[in-house]
Amino acid sequence: SQTIHQWPATLVQPVGSPLSLECTVEGTSNPNLYWYRQAAGRGLQLLFYSVGIGQISSEVPQNLSASRPQDRQFILSSKKLLLSDSGFYLCAWSARDNQPQHFGDGTRLSIL
Amino acid sequence: AQSVTQPDIHITVSEGASLELRCNYSYGATPYLFWYVQSPGQGLQLLLKYFSGDTLVQGIKGFEAEFKRSQSSFNLRKPSVHWSDAAEYFCAVGPLSGYSTLTFGKGTMLLVSP
């Protein structure tokens, strides 16, 4: 069966520090991969999605970037974190377009 | 552009009572519809999906949803709510064919009173 792993579960970072969140999927090949940010009362905001290695689409211009160095690995990064980057970050995968997305357990990011 | 509206931000239901969570969508083609549930501090879990066939779909944990094309709705129901159902629920829509990402509603928080 397929599984998705996200880490770390929680992270506290100072303003201006770099960020790297990692997501990996097991048990499937060539998945679509997604990064979302969730803020209270605002639902899920799609940040990036990827349909293959090295292929990244950005939905919202911002302080973050994403990379897909391997088929089942998706990384969310920032060179310098802002206070506004605080939130709950979720990674998801789907078998192909428009199939159900399956989510990781999320990373709670707090910026001090 | 596609959109999803969940008109209720919070709903409180007594344990054992029935539940209906509303979802309305705006989409220019035949939609692919989903309901997800999220417990505090956790990821989203898929409850059910609809893309064709019987407009009443069954999901996990005793949930069901009914697709009504004329009303552009996909409401989630459960006949008897359990305390463990307290969570946030998200409706999502995507195209049935062609490439696009899903659009999520802003969620409905379900509180269950004893």
Short mmCIF file of C-alpha atoms in Angstrom, two decimals:
data_model
loop_
_atom_site.label_atom_id
_atom_site.label_comp_id
_atom_site.label_asym_id
_atom_site.label_seq_id
_atom_site.Cartn_x
_atom_site.Cartn_y
_atom_site.Cartn_z
CA SER A 1 0.00 0.00 0.00
CA GLN A 2 1.00 3.59 -0.49
CA THR A 3 2.23 5.75 2.34
CA ILE A 4 3.28 9.37 2.62
CA HIS A 5 5.76 10.70 5.15
CA GLN A 6 6.33 14.29 6.16
CA TRP A 7 8.90 15.63 8.55
CA PRO A 8 9.45 17.21 10.88
CA ALA A 9 6.06 17.20 12.63
CA THR A 10 6.77 20.53 14.33
CA LEU A 11 9.39 23.16 13.73
CA VAL A 12 10.22 26.45 15.43
CA GLN A 13 12.46 28.76 13.44
CA PRO A 14 13.67 32.35 13.87
CA VAL A 15 12.80 34.99 11.31
CA GLY A 16 15.37 35.09 8.53
CA SER A 17 16.48 31.49 8.91
CA PRO A 18 16.28 28.94 6.07
CA LEU A 19 13.68 26.20 5.80
CA SER A 20 13.56 22.71 4.39
CA LEU A 21 10.52 20.46 4.76
CA GLU A 22 10.60 17.04 3.21
CA CYS A 23 7.91 14.74 1.93
CA THR A 24 8.31 11.24 0.53
CA VAL A 25 5.84 8.78 -0.92
CA GLU A 26 6.22 5.02 -0.91
CA GLY A 27 4.42 2.30 -2.79
CA THR A 28 3.70 4.16 -6.02
CA SER A 29 5.61 5.61 -8.93
CA ASN A 30 5.33 8.91 -10.79
CA PRO A 31 2.79 10.43 -8.41
CA ASN A 32 1.52 13.97 -8.61
CA LEU A 33 2.80 15.81 -5.54
CA TYR A 34 1.41 18.86 -3.79
CA TRP A 35 2.34 21.33 -1.03
CA TYR A 36 -0.45 23.15 0.80
CA ARG A 37 -0.47 25.70 3.59
CA GLN A 38 -3.35 25.79 5.99
CA ALA A 39 -4.22 28.81 8.13
CA ALA A 40 -7.03 28.82 10.66
CA GLY A 41 -10.36 29.64 9.05
CA ARG A 42 -8.86 29.97 5.59
CA GLY A 43 -8.91 26.41 4.35
CA LEU A 44 -6.14 24.94 2.26
CA GLN A 45 -4.00 27.08 0.00
CA LEU A 46 -2.20 25.22 -2.75
CA LEU A 47 1.40 26.38 -2.90
CA PHE A 48 3.09 24.08 -5.41
CA TYR A 49 2.37 20.96 -7.39
CA SER A 50 4.53 18.66 -9.45
CA VAL A 51 3.72 16.10 -12.14
CA GLY A 52 7.26 14.77 -12.46
CA ILE A 53 10.91 15.10 -11.50
CA GLY A 54 12.08 18.67 -11.84
CA GLN A 55 8.60 19.89 -12.86
CA ILE A 56 7.22 22.42 -10.40
CA SER A 57 4.22 24.68 -10.79
CA SER A 58 3.72 27.55 -8.39
CA GLU A 59 0.22 28.66 -7.52
CA VAL A 60 1.04 31.61 -5.31
CA PRO A 61 4.11 33.86 -5.62
CA GLN A 62 5.79 34.02 -2.25
CA ASN A 63 8.87 33.52 -0.14
CA LEU A 64 8.86 29.75 -0.66
CA SER A 65 10.13 27.39 -3.32
CA ALA A 66 9.73 23.68 -4.04
CA SER A 67 11.88 21.04 -5.65
CA ARG A 68 11.44 17.44 -6.73
CA PRO A 69 14.88 15.87 -6.93
CA GLN A 70 13.54 12.32 -7.08
CA ASP A 71 10.31 10.73 -8.29
CA ARG A 72 8.80 10.34 -4.83
CA GLN A 73 10.48 13.19 -2.97
CA PHE A 74 9.11 16.70 -2.66
CA ILE A 75 10.88 19.45 -0.75
CA LEU A 76 9.58 22.83 0.39
CA SER A 77 12.25 25.45 1.02
CA SER A 78 12.89 29.03 1.92
CA LYS A 79 16.13 31.00 2.06
CA LYS A 80 14.84 33.48 4.64
CA LEU A 81 11.68 32.85 6.62
CA LEU A 82 9.16 35.60 7.34
CA LEU A 83 6.70 35.78 10.21
CA SER A 84 3.92 35.30 7.69
CA ASP A 85 5.32 31.89 6.76
CA SER A 86 3.97 30.43 10.01
CA GLY A 87 1.30 27.81 9.49
CA PHE A 88 0.49 24.17 9.01
CA TYR A 89 2.07 22.69 5.90
CA LEU A 90 0.62 19.64 4.25
CA CYS A 91 2.08 17.44 1.56
CA ALA A 92 -0.19 15.30 -0.61
CA TRP A 93 0.05 12.88 -3.50
CA SER A 94 -2.34 11.56 -6.12
CA ALA A 95 -2.05 8.73 -8.60
CA ARG A 96 -2.78 11.06 -11.53
CA ASP A 97 -4.73 14.16 -12.32
CA ASN A 98 -8.03 14.49 -10.55
CA GLN A 99 -7.67 11.32 -8.55
CA PRO A 100 -8.13 11.68 -4.80
CA GLN A 101 -5.28 13.36 -3.03
CA HIS A 102 -3.81 11.61 0.00
CA PHE A 103 -2.27 13.73 2.71
CA GLY A 104 0.63 13.48 5.08
CA ASP A 105 0.30 14.34 8.76
CA GLY A 106 1.58 17.88 8.26
CA THR A 107 4.27 20.11 9.73
CA ARG A 108 3.42 22.84 12.21
CA LEU A 109 5.82 25.71 11.49
CA SER A 110 6.18 28.53 14.00
CA ILE A 111 8.31 31.56 13.22
CA LEU A 112 9.67 33.58 16.14
CA ALA B 1 -13.01 29.48 -12.31
CA GLN B 2 -14.03 26.67 -10.05
CA SER B 3 -15.02 27.40 -6.47
CA VAL B 4 -16.39 25.59 -3.44
CA THR B 5 -18.56 27.12 -0.75
CA GLN B 6 -19.12 25.60 2.64
CA PRO B 7 -21.58 28.06 4.15
CA ASP B 8 -21.30 26.84 7.74
CA ILE B 9 -18.05 27.64 9.53
CA HIS B 10 -19.13 25.82 12.69
CA ILE B 11 -21.89 23.32 13.41
CA THR B 12 -22.80 21.80 16.77
CA VAL B 13 -24.70 18.54 16.86
CA SER B 14 -25.77 16.41 19.78
CA GLU B 15 -24.30 12.94 19.96
CA GLY B 16 -26.69 10.50 18.30
CA ALA B 17 -28.37 13.17 16.20
CA SER B 18 -28.22 13.31 12.43
CA LEU B 19 -25.77 15.50 10.57
CA GLU B 20 -25.75 17.33 7.26
CA LEU B 21 -22.84 19.47 6.11
CA ARG B 22 -23.45 21.66 3.11
CA CYS B 23 -21.23 22.07 0.08
CA ASN B 24 -21.98 24.08 -3.04
CA TYR B 25 -19.67 24.23 -6.00
CA SER B 26 -19.25 26.30 -9.08
CA TYR B 27 -17.81 24.48 -12.04
CA GLY B 28 -18.23 24.73 -15.78
CA ALA B 29 -18.06 21.02 -16.51
CA THR B 30 -18.89 17.71 -14.91
CA PRO B 31 -17.20 17.82 -11.54
CA TYR B 32 -15.27 15.30 -9.54
CA LEU B 33 -16.25 15.81 -5.88
CA PHE B 34 -14.65 14.82 -2.60
CA TRP B 35 -15.17 15.10 1.13
CA TYR B 36 -12.23 15.03 3.53
CA VAL B 37 -12.05 15.05 7.32
CA GLN B 38 -9.26 16.53 9.44
CA SER B 39 -8.72 15.88 13.12
CA PRO B 40 -6.76 18.54 15.06
CA GLY B 41 -3.08 18.57 14.16
CA GLN B 42 -3.49 15.85 11.56
CA GLY B 43 -3.59 15.60 7.79
CA LEU B 44 -6.75 15.21 5.74
CA GLN B 45 -8.40 11.83 5.33
CA LEU B 46 -10.58 11.03 2.34
CA LEU B 47 -14.16 10.19 3.36
CA LEU B 48 -15.73 9.65 -0.05
CA LYS B 49 -15.69 10.71 -3.67
CA TYR B 50 -18.11 11.06 -6.57
CA PHE B 51 -17.42 11.17 -10.28
CA SER B 52 -20.28 9.33 -11.96
CA GLY B 53 -23.07 6.83 -11.46
CA ASP B 54 -25.34 6.70 -8.45
CA THR B 55 -25.66 10.20 -7.04
CA LEU B 56 -25.71 8.87 -3.47
CA VAL B 57 -22.23 7.71 -2.51
CA GLN B 58 -21.19 5.85 0.57
CA GLY B 59 -17.97 6.56 2.38
CA ILE B 60 -16.02 5.45 5.38
CA LYS B 61 -17.11 5.92 9.01
CA GLY B 62 -20.80 5.75 8.10
CA PHE B 63 -20.84 8.92 6.01
CA GLU B 64 -22.67 9.41 2.74
CA ALA B 65 -23.06 12.29 0.32
CA GLU B 66 -25.56 13.13 -2.36
CA PHE B 67 -24.71 14.86 -5.62
CA LYS B 68 -27.45 17.17 -6.87
CA ARG B 69 -26.51 18.64 -10.22
CA SER B 70 -29.51 20.99 -10.34
CA GLN B 71 -28.48 22.55 -7.05
CA SER B 72 -24.71 22.32 -7.60
CA SER B 73 -24.48 20.68 -4.21
CA PHE B 74 -22.70 17.75 -2.64
CA ASN B 75 -23.89 17.60 0.96
CA LEU B 76 -22.39 15.22 3.48
CA ARG B 77 -24.66 13.29 5.84
CA LYS B 78 -24.51 10.89 8.71
CA PRO B 79 -27.61 9.45 10.43
CA SER B 80 -26.14 9.30 13.93
CA VAL B 81 -23.13 11.32 15.01
CA HIS B 82 -20.54 9.96 17.43
CA TRP B 83 -18.31 12.09 19.64
CA SER B 84 -15.31 10.89 17.62
CA ASP B 85 -16.75 12.60 14.53
CA ALA B 86 -15.79 16.01 15.96
CA ALA B 87 -13.34 17.39 13.40
CA GLU B 88 -13.11 19.76 10.48
CA TYR B 89 -14.65 18.70 7.19
CA PHE B 90 -13.58 19.88 3.74
CA CYS B 91 -15.37 19.62 0.43
CA ALA B 92 -13.30 19.69 -2.76
CA VAL B 93 -13.99 19.81 -6.50
CA GLY B 94 -11.95 19.08 -9.59
CA PRO B 95 -12.56 18.41 -13.27
CA LEU B 96 -13.57 14.95 -14.36
CA SER B 97 -11.09 15.01 -17.22
CA GLY B 98 -8.15 17.05 -18.21
CA TYR B 99 -5.48 18.37 -15.95
CA SER B 100 -6.24 20.62 -13.05
CA THR B 101 -5.78 20.72 -9.33
CA LEU B 102 -8.50 20.38 -6.74
CA THR B 103 -10.21 23.37 -5.19
CA PHE B 104 -11.07 23.05 -1.52
CA GLY B 105 -13.75 24.79 0.52
CA LYS B 106 -12.75 26.60 3.69
CA GLY B 107 -14.06 23.85 5.89
CA THR B 108 -16.80 23.28 8.46
CA MET B 109 -15.85 22.59 12.05
CA LEU B 110 -18.13 19.98 13.62
CA LEU B 111 -18.59 20.08 17.37
CA VAL B 112 -20.41 17.20 19.07
CA SER B 113 -22.19 17.88 22.34
CA PRO B 114 -22.96 15.11 24.85
#
